[in-house]
CSV table of C-alpha atoms and ligand atoms in Angstrom, one decimal:
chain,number,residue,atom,x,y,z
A,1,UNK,CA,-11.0,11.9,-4.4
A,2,UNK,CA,-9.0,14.4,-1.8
A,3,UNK,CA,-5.7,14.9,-2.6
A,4,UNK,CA,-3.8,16.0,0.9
A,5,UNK,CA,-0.2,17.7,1.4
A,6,UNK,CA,-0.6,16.8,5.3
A,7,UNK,CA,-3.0,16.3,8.1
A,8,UNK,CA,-5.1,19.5,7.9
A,9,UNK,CA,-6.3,18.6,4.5
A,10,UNK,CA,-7.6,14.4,5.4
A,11,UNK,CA,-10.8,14.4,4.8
A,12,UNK,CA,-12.6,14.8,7.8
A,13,UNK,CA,-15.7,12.5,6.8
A,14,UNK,CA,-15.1,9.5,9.3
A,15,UNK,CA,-15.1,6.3,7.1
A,16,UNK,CA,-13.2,3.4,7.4
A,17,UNK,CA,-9.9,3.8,5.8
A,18,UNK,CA,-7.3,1.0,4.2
A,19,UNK,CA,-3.6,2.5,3.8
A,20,UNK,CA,-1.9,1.4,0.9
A,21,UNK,CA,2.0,1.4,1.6
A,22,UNK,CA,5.3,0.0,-0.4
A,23,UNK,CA,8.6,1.3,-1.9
A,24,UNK,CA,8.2,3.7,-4.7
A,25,UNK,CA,7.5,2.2,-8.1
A,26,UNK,CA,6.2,-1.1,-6.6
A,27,UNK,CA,2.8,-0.3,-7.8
A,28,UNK,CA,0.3,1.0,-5.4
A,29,UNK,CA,-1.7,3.3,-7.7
A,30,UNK,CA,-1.7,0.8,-10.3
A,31,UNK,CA,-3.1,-1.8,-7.8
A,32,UNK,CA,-5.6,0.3,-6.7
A,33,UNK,CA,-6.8,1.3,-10.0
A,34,UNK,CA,-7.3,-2.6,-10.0
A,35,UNK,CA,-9.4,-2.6,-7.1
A,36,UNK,CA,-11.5,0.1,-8.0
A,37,UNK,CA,-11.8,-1.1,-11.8
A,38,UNK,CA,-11.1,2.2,-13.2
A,39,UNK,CA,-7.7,2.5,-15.4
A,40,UNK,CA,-6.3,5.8,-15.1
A,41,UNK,CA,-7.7,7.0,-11.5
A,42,UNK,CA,-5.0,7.1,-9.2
A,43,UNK,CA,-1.7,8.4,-11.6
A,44,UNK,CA,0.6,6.3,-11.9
A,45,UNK,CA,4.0,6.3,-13.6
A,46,UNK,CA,6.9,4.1,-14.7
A,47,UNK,CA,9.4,6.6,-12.6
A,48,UNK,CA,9.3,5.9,-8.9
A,49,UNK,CA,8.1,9.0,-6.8
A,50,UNK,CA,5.2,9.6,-8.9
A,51,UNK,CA,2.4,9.6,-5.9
A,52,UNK,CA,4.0,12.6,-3.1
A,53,UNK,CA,0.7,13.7,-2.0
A,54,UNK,CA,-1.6,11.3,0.6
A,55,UNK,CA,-4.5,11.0,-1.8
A,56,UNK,CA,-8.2,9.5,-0.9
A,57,UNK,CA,-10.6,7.1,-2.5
A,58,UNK,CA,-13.7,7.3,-1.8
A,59,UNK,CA,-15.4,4.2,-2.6
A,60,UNK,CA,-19.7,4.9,-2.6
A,61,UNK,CA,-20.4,6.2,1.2
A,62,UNK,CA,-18.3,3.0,3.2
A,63,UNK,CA,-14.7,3.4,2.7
A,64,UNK,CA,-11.6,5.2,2.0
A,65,UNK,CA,-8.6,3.5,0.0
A,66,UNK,CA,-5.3,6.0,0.7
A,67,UNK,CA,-2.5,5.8,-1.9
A,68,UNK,CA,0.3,7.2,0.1
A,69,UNK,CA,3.6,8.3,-1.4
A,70,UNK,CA,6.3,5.1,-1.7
A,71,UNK,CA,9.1,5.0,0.4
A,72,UNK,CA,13.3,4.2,-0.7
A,73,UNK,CA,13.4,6.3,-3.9
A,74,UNK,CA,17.3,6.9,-4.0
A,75,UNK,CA,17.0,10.7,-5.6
A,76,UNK,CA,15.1,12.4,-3.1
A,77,UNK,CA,17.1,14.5,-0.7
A,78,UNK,CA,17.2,13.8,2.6
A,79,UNK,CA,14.9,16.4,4.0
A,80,UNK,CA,12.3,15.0,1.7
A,81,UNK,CA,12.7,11.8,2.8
A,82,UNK,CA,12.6,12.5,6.5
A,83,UNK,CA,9.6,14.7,5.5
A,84,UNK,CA,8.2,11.4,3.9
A,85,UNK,CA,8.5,9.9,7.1
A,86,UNK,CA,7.1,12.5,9.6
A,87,UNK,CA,3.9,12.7,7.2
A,88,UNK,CA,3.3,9.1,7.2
A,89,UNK,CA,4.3,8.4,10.8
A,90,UNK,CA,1.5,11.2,11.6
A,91,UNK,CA,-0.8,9.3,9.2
A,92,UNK,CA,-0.6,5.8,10.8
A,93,UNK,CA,-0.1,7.2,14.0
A,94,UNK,CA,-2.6,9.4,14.3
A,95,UNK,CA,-5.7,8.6,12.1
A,96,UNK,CA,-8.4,7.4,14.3
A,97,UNK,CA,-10.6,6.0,11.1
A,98,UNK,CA,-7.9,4.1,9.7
A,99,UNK,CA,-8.3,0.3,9.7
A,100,UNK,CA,-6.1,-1.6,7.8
A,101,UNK,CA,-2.9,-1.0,6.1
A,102,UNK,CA,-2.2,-3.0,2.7
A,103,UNK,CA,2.1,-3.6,2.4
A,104,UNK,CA,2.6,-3.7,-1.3
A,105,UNK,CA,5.4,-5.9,-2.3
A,106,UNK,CA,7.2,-6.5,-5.7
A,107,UNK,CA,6.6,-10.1,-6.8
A,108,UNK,CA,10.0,-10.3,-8.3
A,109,UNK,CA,12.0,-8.9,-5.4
A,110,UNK,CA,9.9,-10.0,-2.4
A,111,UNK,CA,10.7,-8.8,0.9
A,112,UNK,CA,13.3,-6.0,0.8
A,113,UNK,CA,14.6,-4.4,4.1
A,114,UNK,CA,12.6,-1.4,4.0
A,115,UNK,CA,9.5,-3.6,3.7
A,116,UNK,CA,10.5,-5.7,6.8
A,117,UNK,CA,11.3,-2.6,8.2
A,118,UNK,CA,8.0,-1.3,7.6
A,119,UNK,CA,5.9,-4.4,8.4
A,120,UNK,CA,8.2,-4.5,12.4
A,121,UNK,CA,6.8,-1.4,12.7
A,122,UNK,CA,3.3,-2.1,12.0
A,123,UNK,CA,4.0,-5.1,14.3
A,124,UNK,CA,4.9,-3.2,17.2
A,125,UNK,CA,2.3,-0.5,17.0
A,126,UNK,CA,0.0,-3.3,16.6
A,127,UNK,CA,-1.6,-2.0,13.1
A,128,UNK,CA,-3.6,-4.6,11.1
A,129,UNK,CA,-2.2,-5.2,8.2
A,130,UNK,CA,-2.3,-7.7,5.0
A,131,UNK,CA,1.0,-7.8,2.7
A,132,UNK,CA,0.1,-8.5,-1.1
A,133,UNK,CA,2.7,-9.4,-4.0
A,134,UNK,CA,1.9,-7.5,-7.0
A,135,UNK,CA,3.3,-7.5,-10.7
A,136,UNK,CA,3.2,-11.4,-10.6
A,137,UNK,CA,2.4,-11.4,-14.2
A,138,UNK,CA,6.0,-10.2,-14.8
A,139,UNK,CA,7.6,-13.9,-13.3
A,140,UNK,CA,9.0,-15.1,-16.8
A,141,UNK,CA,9.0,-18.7,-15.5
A,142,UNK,CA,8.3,-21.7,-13.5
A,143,UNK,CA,12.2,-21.7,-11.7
A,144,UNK,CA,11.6,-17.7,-11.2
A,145,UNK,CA,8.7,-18.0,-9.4
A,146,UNK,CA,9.4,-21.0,-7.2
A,147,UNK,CA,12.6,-18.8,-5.8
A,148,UNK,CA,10.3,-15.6,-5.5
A,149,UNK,CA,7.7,-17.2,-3.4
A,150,UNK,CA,10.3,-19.2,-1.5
A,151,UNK,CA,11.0,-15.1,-0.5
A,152,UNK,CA,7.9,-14.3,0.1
A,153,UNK,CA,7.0,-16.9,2.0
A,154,UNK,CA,9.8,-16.7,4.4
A,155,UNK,CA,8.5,-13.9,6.1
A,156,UNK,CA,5.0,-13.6,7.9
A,157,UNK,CA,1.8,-13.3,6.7
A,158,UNK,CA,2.2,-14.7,3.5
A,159,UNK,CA,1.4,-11.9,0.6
A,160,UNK,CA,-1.4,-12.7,-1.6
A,161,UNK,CA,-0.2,-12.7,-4.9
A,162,UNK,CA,-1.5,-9.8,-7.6
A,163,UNK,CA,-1.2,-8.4,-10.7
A,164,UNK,CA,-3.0,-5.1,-12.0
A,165,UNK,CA,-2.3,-6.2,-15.6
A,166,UNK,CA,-4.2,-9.3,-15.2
A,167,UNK,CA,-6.6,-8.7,-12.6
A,168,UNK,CA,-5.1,-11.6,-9.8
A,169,UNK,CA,-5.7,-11.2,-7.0
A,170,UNK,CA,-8.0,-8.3,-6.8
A,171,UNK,CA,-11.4,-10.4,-6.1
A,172,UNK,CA,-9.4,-12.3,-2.9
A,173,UNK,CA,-7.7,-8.3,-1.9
A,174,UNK,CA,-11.4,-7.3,-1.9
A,175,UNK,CA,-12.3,-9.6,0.2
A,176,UNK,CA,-9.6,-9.5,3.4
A,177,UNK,CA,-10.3,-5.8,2.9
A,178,UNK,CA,-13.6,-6.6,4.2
A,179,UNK,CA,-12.8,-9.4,6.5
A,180,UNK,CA,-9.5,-8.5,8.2
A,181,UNK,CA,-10.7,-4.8,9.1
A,182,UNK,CA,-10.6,-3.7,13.1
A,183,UNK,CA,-13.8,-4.2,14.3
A,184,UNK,CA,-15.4,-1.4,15.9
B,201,GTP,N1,3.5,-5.7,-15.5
B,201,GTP,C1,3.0,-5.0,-14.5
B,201,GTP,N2,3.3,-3.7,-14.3
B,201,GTP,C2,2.8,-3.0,-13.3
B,201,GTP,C3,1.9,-3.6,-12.3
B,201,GTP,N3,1.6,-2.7,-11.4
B,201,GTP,C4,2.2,-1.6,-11.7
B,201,GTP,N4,3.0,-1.7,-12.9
B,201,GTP,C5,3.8,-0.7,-13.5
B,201,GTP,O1,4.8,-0.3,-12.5
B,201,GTP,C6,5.0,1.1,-12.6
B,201,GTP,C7,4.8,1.8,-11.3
B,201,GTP,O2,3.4,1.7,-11.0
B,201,GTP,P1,2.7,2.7,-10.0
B,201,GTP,O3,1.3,2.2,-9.7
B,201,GTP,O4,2.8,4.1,-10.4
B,201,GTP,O5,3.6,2.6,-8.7
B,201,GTP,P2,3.5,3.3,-7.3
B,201,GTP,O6,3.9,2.3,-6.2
B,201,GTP,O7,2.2,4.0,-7.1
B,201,GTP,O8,4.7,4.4,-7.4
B,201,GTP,P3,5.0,5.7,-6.5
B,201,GTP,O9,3.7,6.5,-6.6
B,201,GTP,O10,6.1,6.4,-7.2
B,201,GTP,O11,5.3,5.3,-5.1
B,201,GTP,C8,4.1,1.6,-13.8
B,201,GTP,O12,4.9,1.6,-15.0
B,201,GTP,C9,3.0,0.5,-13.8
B,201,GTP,O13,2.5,0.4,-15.1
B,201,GTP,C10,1.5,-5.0,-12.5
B,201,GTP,O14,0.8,-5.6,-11.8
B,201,GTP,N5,2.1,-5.6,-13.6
B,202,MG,MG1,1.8,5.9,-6.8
């Protein structure tokens, strides 16, 4: 694992790389602990702006997953958040290795401005991406999760649906990891 404050300290070993991205709290660390099978890995927290450092995953010698700090947390000040912005900006800008981004949605909430906001601008820099819908374990019934995937569906691609409590979804993110990456 590297933990990097900004750009000179990404690891310079050139693997493939999948961003993880999504408003703070939403559960990016928690998904990928998931992924990776290991509990307590990435920190996570039940106060958003737990993650403020751009921290890498290696997984064996093939790949980097990149928990990056979540976006729309009300109490930080507004030179942190613009900082927030300049950092990642530079991230998906600027990293050559990176191949795929992963937008991490709330299941119960479904797309929120700052999501859609997120996922134009992937769209117009043309950055491969996959949305996933995560806490799904947390819909309490039928009625509330026929109105939360009528929201996630009304926007494009449809997220897969996941859960780090019970393990959904993480066999299907594993594989459009592997099948949706840029070829190079
Ligand atoms: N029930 C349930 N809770 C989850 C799930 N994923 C995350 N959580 C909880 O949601 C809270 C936030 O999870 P994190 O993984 O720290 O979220 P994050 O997106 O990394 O947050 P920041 O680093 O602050 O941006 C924690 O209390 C987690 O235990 C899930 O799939 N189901
Ligand atoms: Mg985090």
């Amino acid at each position: 694992m590297v933990s990097a404050a900004g750009p000179a300290e990404f690891p310079r070993e050139p693997l493939p790389e999948v961003a993880f991205l999504g408003r703070s709290n939403v559960g990016k660390s928690s998904l990928l602990n998931a992924l990776l099978g290991k509990k307590g890995l990435a920190f996570t927290s039940s106060k958003p702006g737990c993650t403020r450092t751009v921290n890498f995953y290696r997984v064996e010698r093939r790949l980097w997953l990149v928990d990056l700090p979540g976006y729309g947390y009300a109490r930080v000040s507004r030179e942190e958040s613009k900082a927030w912005k300049r950092l990642i900006e530079t991230y998906l800008l600027e990293r050559r290795t990176l191949e795929l981004c992963v937008l991490v949605l709330d299941a119960r909430r479904g797309w929120m401005e700052l999501d859609l906001e997120l996922k134009r601008w992937l769209d117009w820099h043309n950055r491969p991406y996959v949305a996933v819908a995560t806490k799904t374990d947390k819909w309490k019934n039928q009625a509330e999760q026929h109105a939360a995937l009528a929201n996630l569906r009304s926007a494009s691609p449809e997220p897969l649906l996941f859960s780090a409590v019970s393990g959904r979804g993480v066999r299907e993110l594993w594989q459009a990891i592997w099948k949706t990456r840029r070829p190079r």
